[in-house]
Short mmCIF file of C-alpha atoms and ligand atoms in Angstrom, two decimals:
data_model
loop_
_atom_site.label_atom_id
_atom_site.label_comp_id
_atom_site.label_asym_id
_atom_site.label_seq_id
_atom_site.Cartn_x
_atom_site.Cartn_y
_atom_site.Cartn_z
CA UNK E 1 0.00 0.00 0.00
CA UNK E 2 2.66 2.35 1.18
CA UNK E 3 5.00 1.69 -1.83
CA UNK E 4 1.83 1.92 -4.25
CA UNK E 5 1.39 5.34 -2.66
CA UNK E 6 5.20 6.76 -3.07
CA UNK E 7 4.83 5.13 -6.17
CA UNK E 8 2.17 6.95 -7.44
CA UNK E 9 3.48 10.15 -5.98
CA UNK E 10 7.19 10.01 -7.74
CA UNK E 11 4.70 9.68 -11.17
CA UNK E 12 3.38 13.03 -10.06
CA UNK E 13 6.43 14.93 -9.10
CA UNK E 14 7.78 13.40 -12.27
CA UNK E 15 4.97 14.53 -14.73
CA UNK E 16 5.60 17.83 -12.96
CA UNK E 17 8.91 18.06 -13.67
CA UNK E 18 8.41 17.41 -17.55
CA UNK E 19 5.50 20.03 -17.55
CA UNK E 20 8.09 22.38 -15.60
CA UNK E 21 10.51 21.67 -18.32
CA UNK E 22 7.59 22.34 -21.28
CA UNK E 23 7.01 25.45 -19.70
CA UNK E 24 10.91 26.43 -20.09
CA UNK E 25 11.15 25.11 -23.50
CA UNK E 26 8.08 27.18 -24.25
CA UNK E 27 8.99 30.04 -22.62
CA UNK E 28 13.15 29.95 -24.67
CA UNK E 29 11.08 29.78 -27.97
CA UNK E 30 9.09 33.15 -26.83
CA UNK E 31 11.96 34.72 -26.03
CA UNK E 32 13.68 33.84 -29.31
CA UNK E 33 16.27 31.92 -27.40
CA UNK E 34 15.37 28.34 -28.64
CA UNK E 35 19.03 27.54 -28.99
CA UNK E 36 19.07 27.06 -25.74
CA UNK E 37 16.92 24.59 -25.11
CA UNK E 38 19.25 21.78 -24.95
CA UNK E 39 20.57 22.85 -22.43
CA UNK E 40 17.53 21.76 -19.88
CA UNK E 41 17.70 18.33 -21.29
CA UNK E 42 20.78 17.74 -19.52
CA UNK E 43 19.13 17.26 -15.73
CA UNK E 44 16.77 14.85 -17.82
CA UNK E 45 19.11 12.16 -18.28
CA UNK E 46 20.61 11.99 -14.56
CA UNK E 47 16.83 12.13 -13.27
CA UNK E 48 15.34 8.99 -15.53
CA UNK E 49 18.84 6.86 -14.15
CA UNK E 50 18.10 8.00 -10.16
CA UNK E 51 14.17 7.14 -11.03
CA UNK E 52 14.76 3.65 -12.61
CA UNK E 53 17.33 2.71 -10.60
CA UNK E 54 15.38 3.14 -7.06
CA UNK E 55 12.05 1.03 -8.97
CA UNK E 56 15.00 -1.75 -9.35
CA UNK E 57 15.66 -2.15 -5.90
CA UNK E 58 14.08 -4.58 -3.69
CA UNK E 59 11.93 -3.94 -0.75
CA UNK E 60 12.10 -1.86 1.73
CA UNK E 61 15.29 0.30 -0.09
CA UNK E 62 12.86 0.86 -2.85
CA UNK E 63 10.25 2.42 -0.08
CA UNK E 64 12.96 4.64 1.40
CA UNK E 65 14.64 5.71 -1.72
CA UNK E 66 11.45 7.04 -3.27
CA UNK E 67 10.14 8.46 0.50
CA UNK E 68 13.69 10.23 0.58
CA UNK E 69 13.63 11.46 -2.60
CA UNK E 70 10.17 12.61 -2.65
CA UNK E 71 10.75 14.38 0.60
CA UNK E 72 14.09 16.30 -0.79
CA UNK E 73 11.49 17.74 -3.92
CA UNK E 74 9.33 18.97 -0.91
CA UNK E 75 11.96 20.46 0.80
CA UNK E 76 13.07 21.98 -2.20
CA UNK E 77 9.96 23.38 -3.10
CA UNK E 78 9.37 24.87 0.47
CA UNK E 79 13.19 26.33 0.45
CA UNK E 80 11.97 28.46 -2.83
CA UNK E 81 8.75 29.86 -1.52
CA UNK E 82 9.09 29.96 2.13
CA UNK E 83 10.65 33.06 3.42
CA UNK E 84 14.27 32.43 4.70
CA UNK E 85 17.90 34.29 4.85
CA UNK E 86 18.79 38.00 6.02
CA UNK E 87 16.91 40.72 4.14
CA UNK E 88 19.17 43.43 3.00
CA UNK E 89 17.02 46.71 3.16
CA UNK E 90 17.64 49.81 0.91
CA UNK E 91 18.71 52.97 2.74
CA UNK E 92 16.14 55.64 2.79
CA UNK E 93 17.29 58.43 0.37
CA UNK E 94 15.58 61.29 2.89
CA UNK E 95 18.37 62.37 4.07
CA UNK E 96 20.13 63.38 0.72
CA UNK E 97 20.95 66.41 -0.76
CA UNK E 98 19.67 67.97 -3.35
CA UNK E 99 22.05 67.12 -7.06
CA UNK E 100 22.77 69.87 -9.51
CA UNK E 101 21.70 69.06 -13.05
CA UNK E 102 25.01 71.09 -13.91
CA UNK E 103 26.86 68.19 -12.29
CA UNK E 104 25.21 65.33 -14.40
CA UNK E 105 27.31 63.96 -17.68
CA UNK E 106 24.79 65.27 -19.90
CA UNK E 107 24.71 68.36 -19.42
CA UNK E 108 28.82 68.52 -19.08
CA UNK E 109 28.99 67.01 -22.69
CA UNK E 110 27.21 69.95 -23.67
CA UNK E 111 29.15 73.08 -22.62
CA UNK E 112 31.15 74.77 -25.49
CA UNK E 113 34.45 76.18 -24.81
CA UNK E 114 33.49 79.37 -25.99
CA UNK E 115 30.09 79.49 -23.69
CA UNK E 116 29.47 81.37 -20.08
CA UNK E 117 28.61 78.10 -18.74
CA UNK E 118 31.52 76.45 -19.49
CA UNK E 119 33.51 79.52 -17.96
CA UNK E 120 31.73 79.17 -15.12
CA UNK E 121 31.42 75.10 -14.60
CA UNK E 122 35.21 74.50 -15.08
CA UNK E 123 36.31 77.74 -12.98
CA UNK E 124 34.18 75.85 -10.10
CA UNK E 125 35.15 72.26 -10.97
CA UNK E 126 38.47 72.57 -12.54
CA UNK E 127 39.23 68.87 -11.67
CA UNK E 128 36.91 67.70 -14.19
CA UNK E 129 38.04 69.74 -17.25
CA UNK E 130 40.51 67.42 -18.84
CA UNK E 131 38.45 64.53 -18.62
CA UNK E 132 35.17 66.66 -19.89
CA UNK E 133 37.37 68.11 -22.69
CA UNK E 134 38.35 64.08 -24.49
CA UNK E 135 34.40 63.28 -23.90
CA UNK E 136 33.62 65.98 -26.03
CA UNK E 137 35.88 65.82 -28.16
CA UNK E 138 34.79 62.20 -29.34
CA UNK E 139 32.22 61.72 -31.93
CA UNK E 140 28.83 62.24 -30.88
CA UNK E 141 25.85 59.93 -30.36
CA UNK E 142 25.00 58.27 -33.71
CA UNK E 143 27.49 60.55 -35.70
CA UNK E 144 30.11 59.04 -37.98
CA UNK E 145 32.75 57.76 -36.32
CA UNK E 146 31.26 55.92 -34.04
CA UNK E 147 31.39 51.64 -34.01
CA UNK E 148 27.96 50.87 -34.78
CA UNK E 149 27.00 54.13 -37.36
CA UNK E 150 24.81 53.42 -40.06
CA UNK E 151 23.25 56.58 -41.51
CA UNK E 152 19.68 55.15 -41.82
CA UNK E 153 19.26 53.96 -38.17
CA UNK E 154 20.94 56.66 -37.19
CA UNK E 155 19.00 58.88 -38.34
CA UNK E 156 15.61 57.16 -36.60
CA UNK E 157 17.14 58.15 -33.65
CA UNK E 158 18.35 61.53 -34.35
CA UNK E 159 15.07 62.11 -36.01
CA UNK E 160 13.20 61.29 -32.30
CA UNK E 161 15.29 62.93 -29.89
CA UNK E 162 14.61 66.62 -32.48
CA UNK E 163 11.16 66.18 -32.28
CA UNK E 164 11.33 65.82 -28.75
CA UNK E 165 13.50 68.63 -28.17
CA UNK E 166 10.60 70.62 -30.38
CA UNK E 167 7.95 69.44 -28.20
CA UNK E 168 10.04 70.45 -24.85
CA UNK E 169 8.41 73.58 -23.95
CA UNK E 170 4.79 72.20 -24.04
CA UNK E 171 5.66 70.19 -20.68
CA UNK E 172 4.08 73.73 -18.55
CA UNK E 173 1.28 75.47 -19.98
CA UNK E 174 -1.93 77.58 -19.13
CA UNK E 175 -4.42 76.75 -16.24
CA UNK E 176 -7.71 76.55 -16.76
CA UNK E 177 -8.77 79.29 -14.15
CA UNK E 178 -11.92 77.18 -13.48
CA UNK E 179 -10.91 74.76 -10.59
CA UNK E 180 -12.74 71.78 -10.45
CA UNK E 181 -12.97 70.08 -6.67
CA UNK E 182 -11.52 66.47 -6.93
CA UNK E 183 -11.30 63.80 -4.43
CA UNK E 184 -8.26 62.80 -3.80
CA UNK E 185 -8.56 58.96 -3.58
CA UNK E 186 -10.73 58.85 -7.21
CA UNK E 187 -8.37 61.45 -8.66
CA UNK E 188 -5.17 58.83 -7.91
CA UNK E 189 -6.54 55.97 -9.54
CA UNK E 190 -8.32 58.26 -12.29
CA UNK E 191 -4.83 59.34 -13.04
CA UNK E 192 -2.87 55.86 -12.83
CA UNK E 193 -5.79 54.25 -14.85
CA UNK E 194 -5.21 57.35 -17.86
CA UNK E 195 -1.43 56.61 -17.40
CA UNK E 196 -2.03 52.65 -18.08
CA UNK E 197 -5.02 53.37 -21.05
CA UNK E 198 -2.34 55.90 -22.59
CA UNK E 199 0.22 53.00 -22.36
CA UNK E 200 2.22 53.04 -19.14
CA UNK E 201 3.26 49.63 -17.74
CA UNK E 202 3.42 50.70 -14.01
CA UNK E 203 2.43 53.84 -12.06
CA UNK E 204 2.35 55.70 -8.65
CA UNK E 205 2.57 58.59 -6.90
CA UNK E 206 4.57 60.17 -4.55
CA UNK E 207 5.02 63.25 -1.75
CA UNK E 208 7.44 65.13 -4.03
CA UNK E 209 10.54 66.02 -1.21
CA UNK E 210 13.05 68.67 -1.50
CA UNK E 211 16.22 65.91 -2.74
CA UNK E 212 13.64 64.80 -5.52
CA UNK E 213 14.25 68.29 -7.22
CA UNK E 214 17.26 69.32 -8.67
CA UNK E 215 19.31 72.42 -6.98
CA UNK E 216 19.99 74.22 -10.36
CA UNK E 217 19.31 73.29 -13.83
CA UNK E 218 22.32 72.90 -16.31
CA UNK E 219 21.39 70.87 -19.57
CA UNK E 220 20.42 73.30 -21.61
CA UNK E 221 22.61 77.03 -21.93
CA UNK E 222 19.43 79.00 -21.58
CA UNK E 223 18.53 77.82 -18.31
CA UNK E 224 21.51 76.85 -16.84
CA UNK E 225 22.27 77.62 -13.35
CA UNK E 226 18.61 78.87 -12.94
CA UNK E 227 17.36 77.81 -9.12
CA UNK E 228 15.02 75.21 -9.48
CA UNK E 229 12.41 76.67 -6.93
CA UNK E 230 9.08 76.11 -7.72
CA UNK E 231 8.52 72.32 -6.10
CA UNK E 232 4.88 70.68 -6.58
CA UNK E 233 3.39 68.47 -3.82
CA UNK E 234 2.95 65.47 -5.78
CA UNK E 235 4.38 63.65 -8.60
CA UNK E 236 2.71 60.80 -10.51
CA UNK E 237 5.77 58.82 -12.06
CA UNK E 238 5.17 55.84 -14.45
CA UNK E 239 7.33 53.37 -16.24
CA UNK E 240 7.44 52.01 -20.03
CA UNK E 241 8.69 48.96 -20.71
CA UNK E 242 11.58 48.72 -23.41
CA UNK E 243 11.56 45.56 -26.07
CA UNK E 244 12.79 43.03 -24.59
CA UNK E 245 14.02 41.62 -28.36
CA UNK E 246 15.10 44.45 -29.52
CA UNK E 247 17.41 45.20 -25.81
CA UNK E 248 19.05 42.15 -26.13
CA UNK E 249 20.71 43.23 -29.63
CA UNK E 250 22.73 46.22 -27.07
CA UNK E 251 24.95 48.28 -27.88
CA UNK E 252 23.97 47.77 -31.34
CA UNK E 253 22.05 51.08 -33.12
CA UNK E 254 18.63 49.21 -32.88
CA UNK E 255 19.14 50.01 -28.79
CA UNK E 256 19.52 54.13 -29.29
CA UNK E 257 16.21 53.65 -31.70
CA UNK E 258 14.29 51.79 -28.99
CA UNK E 259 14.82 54.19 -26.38
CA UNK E 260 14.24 57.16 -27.94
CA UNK E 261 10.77 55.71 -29.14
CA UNK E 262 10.10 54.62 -25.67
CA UNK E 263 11.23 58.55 -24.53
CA UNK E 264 8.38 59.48 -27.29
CA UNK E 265 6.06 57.01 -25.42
CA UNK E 266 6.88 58.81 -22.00
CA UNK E 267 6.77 62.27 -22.94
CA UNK E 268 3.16 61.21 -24.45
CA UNK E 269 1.57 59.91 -21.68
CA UNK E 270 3.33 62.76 -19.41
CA UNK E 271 2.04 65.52 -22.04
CA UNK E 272 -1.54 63.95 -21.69
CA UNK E 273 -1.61 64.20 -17.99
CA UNK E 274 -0.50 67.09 -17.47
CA UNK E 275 -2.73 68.83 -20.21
CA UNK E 276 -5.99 66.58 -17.99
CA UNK E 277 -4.34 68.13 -14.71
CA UNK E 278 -4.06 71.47 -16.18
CA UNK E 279 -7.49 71.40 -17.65
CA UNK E 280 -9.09 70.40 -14.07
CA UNK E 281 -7.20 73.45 -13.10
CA UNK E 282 -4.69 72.84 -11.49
CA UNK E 283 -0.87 73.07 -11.95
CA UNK E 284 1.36 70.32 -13.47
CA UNK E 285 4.43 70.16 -15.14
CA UNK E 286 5.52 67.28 -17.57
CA UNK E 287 9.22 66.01 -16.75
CA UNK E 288 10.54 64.45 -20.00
CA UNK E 289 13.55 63.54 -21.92
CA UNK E 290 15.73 66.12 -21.63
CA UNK E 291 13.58 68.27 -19.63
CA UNK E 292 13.53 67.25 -16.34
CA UNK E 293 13.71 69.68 -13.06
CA UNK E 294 13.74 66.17 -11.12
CA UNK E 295 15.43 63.25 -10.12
CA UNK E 296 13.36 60.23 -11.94
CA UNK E 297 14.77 57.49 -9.90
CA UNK E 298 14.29 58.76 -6.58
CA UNK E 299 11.15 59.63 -7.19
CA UNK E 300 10.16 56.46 -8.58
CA UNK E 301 11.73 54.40 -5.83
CA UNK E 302 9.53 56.62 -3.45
CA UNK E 303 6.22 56.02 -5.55
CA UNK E 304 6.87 52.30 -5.20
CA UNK E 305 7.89 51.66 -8.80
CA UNK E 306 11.10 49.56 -7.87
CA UNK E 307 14.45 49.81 -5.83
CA UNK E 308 17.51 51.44 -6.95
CA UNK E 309 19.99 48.39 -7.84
CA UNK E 310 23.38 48.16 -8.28
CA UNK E 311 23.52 49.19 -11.80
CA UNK E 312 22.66 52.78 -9.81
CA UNK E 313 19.29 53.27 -11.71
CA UNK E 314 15.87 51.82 -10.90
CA UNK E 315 15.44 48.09 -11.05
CA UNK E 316 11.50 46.87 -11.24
CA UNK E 317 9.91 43.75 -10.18
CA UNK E 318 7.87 43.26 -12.96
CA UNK E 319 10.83 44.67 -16.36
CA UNK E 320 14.41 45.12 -14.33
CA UNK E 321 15.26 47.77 -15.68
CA UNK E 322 14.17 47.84 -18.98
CA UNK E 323 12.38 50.75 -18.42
CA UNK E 324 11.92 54.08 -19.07
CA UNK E 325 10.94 56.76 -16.21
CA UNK E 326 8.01 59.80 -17.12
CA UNK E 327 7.19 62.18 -13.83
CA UNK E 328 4.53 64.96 -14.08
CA UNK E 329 4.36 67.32 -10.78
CA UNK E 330 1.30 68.89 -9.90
CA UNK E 331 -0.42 71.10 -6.62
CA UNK E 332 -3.63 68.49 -7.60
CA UNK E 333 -4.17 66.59 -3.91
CA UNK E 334 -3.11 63.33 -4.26
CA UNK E 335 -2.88 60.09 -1.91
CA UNK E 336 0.67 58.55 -1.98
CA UNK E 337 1.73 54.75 -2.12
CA UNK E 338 4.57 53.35 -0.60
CA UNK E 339 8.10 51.92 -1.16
CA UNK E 340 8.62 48.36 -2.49
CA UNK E 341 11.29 46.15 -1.86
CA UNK E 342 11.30 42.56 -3.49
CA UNK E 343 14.76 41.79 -2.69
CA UNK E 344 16.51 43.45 -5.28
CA UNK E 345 19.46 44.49 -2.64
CA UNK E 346 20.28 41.02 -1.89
CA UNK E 347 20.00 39.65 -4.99
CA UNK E 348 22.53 42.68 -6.41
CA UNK E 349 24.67 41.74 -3.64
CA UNK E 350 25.58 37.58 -5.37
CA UNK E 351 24.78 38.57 -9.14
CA UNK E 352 27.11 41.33 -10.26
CA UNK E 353 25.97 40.59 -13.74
CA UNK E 354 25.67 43.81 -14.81
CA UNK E 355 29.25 44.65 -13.44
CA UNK E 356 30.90 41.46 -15.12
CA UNK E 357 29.23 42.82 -18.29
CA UNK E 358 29.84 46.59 -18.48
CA UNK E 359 32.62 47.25 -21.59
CA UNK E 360 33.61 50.36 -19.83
CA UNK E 361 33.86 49.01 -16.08
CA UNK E 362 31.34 51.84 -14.61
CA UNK E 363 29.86 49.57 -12.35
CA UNK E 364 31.33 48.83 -9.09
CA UNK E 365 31.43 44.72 -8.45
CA UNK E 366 32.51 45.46 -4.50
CA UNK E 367 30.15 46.85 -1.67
CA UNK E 368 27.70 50.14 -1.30
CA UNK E 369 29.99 53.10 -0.37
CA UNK E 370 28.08 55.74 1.69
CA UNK E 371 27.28 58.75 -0.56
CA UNK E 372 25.68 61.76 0.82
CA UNK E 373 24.83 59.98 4.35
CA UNK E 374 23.31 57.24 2.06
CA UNK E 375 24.67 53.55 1.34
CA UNK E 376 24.72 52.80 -2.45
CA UNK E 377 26.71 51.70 -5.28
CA UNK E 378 28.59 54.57 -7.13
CA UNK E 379 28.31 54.43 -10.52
CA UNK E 380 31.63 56.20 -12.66
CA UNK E 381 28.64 58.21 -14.99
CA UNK E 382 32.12 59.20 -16.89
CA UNK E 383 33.25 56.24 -18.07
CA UNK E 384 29.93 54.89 -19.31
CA UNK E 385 29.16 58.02 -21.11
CA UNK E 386 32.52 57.60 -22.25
CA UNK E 387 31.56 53.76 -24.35
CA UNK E 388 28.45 55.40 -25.26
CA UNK E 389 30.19 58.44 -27.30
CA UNK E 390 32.50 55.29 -28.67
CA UNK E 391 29.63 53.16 -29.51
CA UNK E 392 27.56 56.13 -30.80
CA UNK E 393 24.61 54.69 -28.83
CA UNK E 394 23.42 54.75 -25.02
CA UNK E 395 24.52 51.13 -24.62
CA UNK E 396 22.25 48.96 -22.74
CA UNK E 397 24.31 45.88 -22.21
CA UNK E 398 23.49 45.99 -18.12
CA UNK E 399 19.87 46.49 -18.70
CA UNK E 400 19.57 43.59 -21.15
CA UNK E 401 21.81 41.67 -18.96
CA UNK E 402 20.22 41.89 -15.48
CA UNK E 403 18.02 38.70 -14.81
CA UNK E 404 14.82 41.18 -13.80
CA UNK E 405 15.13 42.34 -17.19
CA UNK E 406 13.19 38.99 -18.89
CA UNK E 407 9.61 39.46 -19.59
CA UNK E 408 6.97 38.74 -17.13
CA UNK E 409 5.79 35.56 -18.36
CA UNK E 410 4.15 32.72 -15.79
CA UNK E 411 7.93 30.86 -15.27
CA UNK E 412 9.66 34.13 -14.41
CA UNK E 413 6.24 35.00 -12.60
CA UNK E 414 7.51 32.45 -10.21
CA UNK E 415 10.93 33.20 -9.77
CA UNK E 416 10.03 36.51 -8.93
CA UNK E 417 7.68 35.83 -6.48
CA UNK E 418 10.49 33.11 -4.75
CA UNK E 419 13.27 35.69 -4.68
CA UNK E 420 11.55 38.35 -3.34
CA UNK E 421 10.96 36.09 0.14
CA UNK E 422 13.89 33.34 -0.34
CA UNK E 423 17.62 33.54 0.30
CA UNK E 424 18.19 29.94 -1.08
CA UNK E 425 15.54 30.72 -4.49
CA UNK E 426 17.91 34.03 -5.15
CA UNK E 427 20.81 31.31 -5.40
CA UNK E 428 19.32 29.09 -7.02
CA UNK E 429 17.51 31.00 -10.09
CA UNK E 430 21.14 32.69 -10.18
CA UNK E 431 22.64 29.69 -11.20
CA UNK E 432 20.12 28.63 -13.36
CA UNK E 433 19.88 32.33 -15.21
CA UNK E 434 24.01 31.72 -15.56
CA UNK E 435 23.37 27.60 -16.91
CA UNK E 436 20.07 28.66 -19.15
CA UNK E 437 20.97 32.21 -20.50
CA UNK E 438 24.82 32.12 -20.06
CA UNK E 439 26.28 35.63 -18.66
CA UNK E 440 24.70 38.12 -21.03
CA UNK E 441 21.87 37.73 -23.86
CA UNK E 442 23.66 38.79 -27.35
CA UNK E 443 21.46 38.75 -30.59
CA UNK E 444 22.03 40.96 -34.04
CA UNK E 445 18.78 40.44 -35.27
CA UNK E 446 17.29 43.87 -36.02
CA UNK E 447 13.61 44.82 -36.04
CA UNK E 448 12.61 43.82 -39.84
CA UNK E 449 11.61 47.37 -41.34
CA UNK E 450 15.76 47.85 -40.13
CA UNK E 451 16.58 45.77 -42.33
CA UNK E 452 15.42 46.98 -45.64
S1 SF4 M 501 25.04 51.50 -20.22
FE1 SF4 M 501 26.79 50.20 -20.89
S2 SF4 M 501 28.62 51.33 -20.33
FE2 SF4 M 501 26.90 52.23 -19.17
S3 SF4 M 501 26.87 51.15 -17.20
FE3 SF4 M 501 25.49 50.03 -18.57
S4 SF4 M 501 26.78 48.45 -19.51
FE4 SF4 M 501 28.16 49.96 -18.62
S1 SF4 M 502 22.29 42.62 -13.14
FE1 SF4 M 502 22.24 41.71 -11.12
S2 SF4 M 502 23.53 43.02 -9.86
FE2 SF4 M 502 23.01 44.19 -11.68
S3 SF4 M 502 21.15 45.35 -11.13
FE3 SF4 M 502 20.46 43.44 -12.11
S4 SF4 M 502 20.15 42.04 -10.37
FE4 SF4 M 502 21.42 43.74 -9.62
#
């Protein structure tokens, strides 16, 4: 009876196993990586020996082998879902100050010798001057000269980041001077649902704090060194997702295309907001591409969008970090939601991925430093702007490396939901990411109209 009953159980656990291993096989050929299929074969062959062999011993060893082995796929099971090991919290970023855009790469790639702003930046931060001076002197993004120019794709790029520079000053505009009373509770998810119908993949909102804003603004000679002081109450941030396909083909040109289409996307849905916002009467300001008075990360990390992950930008539960951020600010009462974590710090502390992967070494592969009373990793912004004027795109590899990056189908469902809780499923889905995917997802393949 007892044997017919382990029996019947190992049949289970072993039809499990092969629908398990469907799923993956499934799941490789969605992802375009069907060449790597064979490789989950492998633990096939060992498991149909171990099975056999214990139905070929006599009783009781038969009994005990199958009760033992049944009882390890238990434990396994409980090990990935069950919450166990130290959690590593993120440190609050409250106590921050405020950055000045004037300090951020892109704006320093942008000050001409013979401009008042460069005067004035390298007469404050002479240190940086030499370094600032070989940066710009290197070919631009998607300009001749750089290893993966093609004038056709470069130019879908190009063409994307003009228009939005043209659409830039609609992000403020007039208020309707008839003020509509709103509630705030139906007003959040009003917003967040116009977000999602307009296309965003995640959304919240946030108290907007003093260290979200920038000090000064710097990217653009018009503005720069203005004080940023106007500061809205509340910001509604929102996240679109980047093709997953198309990511994997980084640095290549393809990469620079799908961001700046996914920049479009954001400074869409942020336009349509804030014109709603503004129309209700109210003030709101649309933070976009190239246009931003604040800090897109932080804010997001505060709305609950993700945590900020070793690669130094946010990492999300549901798309890593194949992302990109949109923030409108607005005086329009608003309720906030909270922080996440999912266990993004400890997994960042065993994968390193990203920092095995980077061409330029930007970053770190050691421990948080503390930075401005805060624990995190420090990114060197210099030498990965640095690949990106060499590539002549904005890169990519760590975002279409990091394991949070794969798309949220049922299997990775799962593994997200183990290593948020478990110490032992964050080892173990490393390994397997490292056995299935190997250390960094590398395809040429273009989008089709690309290639014409
Ligand atoms: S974008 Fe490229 S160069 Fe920059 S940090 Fe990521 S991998 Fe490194
Ligand atoms: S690649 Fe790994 S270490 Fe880097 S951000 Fe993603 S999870 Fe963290």
């Amino acid at each position: 009876m007892l044997i017919s009953f382990l029996v019947f159980i190992g049949w289970l656990f072993l039809l499990g196993i092969v629908v398990l291993l469907v799923l993956m096989a499934k799941t490789l050929q969605i992802e375009e990586e069907a060449s790597k299929m064979q490789r989950l074969f492998f633990p096939i062959v060992p498991l149909l020996i171990v099975s056999t062999a214990i139905l070929t011993f006599d009783f009781p060893f038969r009994v005990y082998l199958l009760g033992f082995g049944e009882l390890l796929v238990v434990i396994i099971f409980l090990l990935l879902v069950i919450p166990n090991g130290e959690v590593v919290t993120q440190d609050k970023s409250f106590e921050t100050r405020q950055l000045d855009e004037r300090d951020i790469m892109f704006a320093r790639a942008n000050y001409q010798k013979e401009d008042e702003n460069y005067r004035d930046y390298y007469s404050r931060n002479p240190q940086q001057k030499e370094m600032d001076d070989n940066i710009r002197s290197m070919p631009n993004l998607c300009s001749p000269g750089t290893f993966t120019y093609n004038p056709l794709d470069a130019a879908v790029a190009d063409a994307a980041f003009t228009f939005l520079g043209d659409i830039r000053h609609l992000a403020e505009g007039e208020i309707n001077t008839q003020k509509l009373e709103v509630e705030p509770k139906k007003m959040s998810l009003r917003l967040k649902g116009l977000s999602q119908y307009y296309g965003a993949k995640l959304v919240g909102i946030t108290e907007v704090k003093p260290y979200h804003y920038y000090s000064h603004r710097g990217r653009h000679p018009e503005v720069y060194g203005e004080i940023v002081e106007k500061h809205d109450k509340y910001a509604i941030v929102f996240a679109v997702e980047m093709d997953y396909e198309i990511m994997k083909g980084a640095p290549q040109i393809q990469v620079v295309a799908e961001s700046s289409r996914q920049y479009i996307e954001g400074a869409k849905i942020g336009m349509i907001l804030a014109y709603y916002i503004r129309q209700l009467g109210y003030h709101a300001r649309n933070h976009m591409d190239g246009n931003y008075l604040v800090v897109a990360p932080l804010l997001a990390q505060d709305a609950g969008l993700g945590e900020i992950g070793r690669m130094g930008i946010l990492v999300t539960e549901e798309f890593g970090p194949r992302i990109r951020l949109g923030v409108v600010t607005t005086d329009l009462p608003l309720v906030q939601d909270k922080p996440v974590e999912f266990g993004v710090q400890n997994f960042c502390i065993m994968c390193k991925k990203c920092a095995q992967t980077c061409p330029s070494q930007a970053i770190p592969h050691g421990d948080k430093e503390e930075i401005d009373k805060v624990r995190r990793w420090k990114i060197n912004q210099e030498n990965c702007y640095t690949f990106w004027r060499r590539a002549g795109t904005d890169c990519g590899i760590c975002l279409s490396t990091c394991p949070y990056s794969k798309p949220d189908s049922i299997l990775h469902k799962f593994v997200r939901f183990s290593i948020r809780r478990s110490q032992f499923a964050r080892k173990t889905f490393l390994f397997l990411d490292d056995y299935i995917y190997g250390k960094r997802p590398l395809s040429l393949k273009k989008p089709k109209w690309m290639e014409l």
